[in-house]
mmCIF file with all atom_site columns, C-alpha atoms in Angstrom:
data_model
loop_
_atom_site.group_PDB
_atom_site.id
_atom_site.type_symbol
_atom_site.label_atom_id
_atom_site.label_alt_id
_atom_site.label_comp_id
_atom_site.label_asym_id
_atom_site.label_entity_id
_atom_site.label_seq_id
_atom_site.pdbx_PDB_ins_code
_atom_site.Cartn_x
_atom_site.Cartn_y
_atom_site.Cartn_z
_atom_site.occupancy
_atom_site.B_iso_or_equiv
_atom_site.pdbx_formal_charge
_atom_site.auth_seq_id
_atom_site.auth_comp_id
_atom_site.auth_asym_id
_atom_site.auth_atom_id
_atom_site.pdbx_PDB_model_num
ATOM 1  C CA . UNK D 1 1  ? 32.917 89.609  -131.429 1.00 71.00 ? 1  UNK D CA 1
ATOM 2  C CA . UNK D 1 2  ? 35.305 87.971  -133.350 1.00 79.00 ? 2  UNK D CA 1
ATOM 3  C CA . UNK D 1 3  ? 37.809 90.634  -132.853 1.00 87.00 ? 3  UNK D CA 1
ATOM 4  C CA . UNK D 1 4  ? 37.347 89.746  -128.282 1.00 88.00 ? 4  UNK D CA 1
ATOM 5  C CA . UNK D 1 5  ? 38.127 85.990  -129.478 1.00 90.00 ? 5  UNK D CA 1
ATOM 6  C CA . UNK D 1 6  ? 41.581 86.669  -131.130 1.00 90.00 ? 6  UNK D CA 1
ATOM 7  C CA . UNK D 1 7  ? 42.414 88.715  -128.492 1.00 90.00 ? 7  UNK D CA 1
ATOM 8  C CA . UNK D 1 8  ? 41.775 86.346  -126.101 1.00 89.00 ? 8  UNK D CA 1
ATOM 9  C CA . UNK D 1 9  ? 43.251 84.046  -127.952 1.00 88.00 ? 9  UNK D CA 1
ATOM 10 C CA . UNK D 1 10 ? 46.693 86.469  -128.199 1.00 87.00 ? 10 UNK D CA 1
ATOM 11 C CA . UNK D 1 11 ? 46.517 86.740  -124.346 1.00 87.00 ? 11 UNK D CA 1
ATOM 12 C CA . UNK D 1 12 ? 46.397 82.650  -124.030 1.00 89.00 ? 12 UNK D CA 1
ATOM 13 C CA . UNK D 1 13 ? 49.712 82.754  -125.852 1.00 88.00 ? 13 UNK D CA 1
ATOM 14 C CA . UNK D 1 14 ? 52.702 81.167  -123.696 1.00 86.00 ? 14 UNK D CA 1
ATOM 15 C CA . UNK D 1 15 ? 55.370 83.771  -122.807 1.00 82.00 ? 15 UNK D CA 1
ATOM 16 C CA . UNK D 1 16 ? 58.986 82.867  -123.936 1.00 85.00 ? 16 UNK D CA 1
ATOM 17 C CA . UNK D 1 17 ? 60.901 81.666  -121.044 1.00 85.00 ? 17 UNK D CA 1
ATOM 18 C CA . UNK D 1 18 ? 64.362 83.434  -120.580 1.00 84.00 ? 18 UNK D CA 1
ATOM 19 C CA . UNK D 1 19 ? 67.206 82.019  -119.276 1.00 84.00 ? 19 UNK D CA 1
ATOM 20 C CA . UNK D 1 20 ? 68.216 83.002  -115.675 1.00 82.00 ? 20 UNK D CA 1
ATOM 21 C CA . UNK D 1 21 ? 71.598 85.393  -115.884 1.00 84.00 ? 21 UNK D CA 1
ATOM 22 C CA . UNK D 1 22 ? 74.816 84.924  -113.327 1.00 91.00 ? 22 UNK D CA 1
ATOM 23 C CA . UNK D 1 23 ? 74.542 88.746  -113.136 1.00 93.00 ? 23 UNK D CA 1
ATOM 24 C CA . UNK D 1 24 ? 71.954 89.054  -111.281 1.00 90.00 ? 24 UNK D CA 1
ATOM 25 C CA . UNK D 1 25 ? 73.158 86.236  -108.761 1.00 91.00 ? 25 UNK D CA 1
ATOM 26 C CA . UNK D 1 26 ? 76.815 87.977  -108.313 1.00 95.00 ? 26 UNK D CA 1
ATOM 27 C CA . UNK D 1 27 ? 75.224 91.337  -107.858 1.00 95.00 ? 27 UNK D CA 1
ATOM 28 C CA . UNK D 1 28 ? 73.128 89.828  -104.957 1.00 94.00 ? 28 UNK D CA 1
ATOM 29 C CA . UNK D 1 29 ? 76.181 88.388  -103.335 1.00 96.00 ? 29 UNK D CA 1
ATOM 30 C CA . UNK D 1 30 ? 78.199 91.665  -103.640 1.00 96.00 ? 30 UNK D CA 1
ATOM 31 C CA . UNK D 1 31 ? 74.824 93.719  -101.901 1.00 96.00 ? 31 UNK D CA 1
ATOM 32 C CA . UNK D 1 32 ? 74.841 91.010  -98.899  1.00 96.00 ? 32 UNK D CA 1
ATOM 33 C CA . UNK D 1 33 ? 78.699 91.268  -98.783  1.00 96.00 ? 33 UNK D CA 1
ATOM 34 C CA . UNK D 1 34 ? 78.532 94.916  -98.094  1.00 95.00 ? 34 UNK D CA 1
ATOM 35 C CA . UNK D 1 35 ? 76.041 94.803  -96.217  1.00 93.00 ? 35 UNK D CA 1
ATOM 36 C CA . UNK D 1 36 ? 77.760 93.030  -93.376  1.00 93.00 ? 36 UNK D CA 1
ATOM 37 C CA . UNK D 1 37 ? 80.926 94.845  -93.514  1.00 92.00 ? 37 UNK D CA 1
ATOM 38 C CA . UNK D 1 38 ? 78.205 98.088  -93.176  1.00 89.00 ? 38 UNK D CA 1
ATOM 39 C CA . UNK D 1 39 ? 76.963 95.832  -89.816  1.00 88.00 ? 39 UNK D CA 1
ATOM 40 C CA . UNK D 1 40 ? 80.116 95.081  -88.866  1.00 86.00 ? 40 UNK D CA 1
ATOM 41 C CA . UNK D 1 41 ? 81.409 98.569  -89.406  1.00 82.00 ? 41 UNK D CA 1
ATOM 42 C CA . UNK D 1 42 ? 78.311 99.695  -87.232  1.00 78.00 ? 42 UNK D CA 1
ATOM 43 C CA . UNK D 1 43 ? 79.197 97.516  -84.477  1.00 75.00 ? 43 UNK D CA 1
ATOM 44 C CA . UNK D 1 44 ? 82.822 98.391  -84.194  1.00 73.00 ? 44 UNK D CA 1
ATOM 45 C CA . UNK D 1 45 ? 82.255 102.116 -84.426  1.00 74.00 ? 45 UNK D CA 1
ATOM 46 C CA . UNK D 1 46 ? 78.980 102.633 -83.300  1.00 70.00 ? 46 UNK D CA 1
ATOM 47 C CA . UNK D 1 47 ? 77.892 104.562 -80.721  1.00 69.00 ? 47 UNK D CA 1
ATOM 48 C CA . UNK D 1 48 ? 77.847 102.837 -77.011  1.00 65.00 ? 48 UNK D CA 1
ATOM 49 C CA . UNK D 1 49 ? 80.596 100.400 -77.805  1.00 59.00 ? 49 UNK D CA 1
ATOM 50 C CA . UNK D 1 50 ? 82.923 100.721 -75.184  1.00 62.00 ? 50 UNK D CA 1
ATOM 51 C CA . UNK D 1 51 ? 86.522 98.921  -76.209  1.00 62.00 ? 51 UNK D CA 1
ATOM 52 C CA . UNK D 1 52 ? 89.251 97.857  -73.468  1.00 63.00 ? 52 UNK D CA 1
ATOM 53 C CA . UNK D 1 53 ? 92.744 97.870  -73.275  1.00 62.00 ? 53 UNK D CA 1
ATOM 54 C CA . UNK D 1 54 ? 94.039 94.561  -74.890  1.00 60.00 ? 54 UNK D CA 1
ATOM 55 C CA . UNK D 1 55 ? 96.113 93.746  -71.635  1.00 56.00 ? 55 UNK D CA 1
ATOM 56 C CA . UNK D 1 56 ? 93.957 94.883  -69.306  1.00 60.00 ? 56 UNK D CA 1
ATOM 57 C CA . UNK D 1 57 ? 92.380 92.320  -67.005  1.00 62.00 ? 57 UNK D CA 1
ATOM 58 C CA . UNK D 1 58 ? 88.420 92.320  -66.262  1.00 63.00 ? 58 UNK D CA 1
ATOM 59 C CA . UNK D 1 59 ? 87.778 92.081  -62.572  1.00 64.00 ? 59 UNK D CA 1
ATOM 60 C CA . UNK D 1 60 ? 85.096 89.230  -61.690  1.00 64.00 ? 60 UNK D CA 1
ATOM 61 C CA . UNK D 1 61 ? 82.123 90.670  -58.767  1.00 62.00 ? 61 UNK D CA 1
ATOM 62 C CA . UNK D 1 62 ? 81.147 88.096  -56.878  1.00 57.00 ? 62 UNK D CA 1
#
């Protein structure tokens, strides 16, 4: 019995709170960076993207 209580008693034990680390911050900034170059990248070469001529004028249908 006794042996139940200290365990509890272990388990009631606060945890030691770490400081939060830049790293992790800077690494999640550089994933969402390359992630939109990847979109962007997907977008300008993807399939079904049709580009025009720069100095070619668009006909408006009425």
């Amino acid at each position: 019995m006794t042996d139940a209580v200290e365990k509890a008693r272990s388990l009631l034990v606060a945890p030691e709170v770490r400081a939060a680390s830049p790293w992790g911050a800077l690494f999640a900034a550089g994933l969402c960076a390359s992630a939109a170059v990847l979109m962007a990248g997907a977008v300008i070469l993807g399939p079904g993207v049709v580009s025009s001529p720069a100095g070619a004028a668009q006909p408006f249908e009425p």
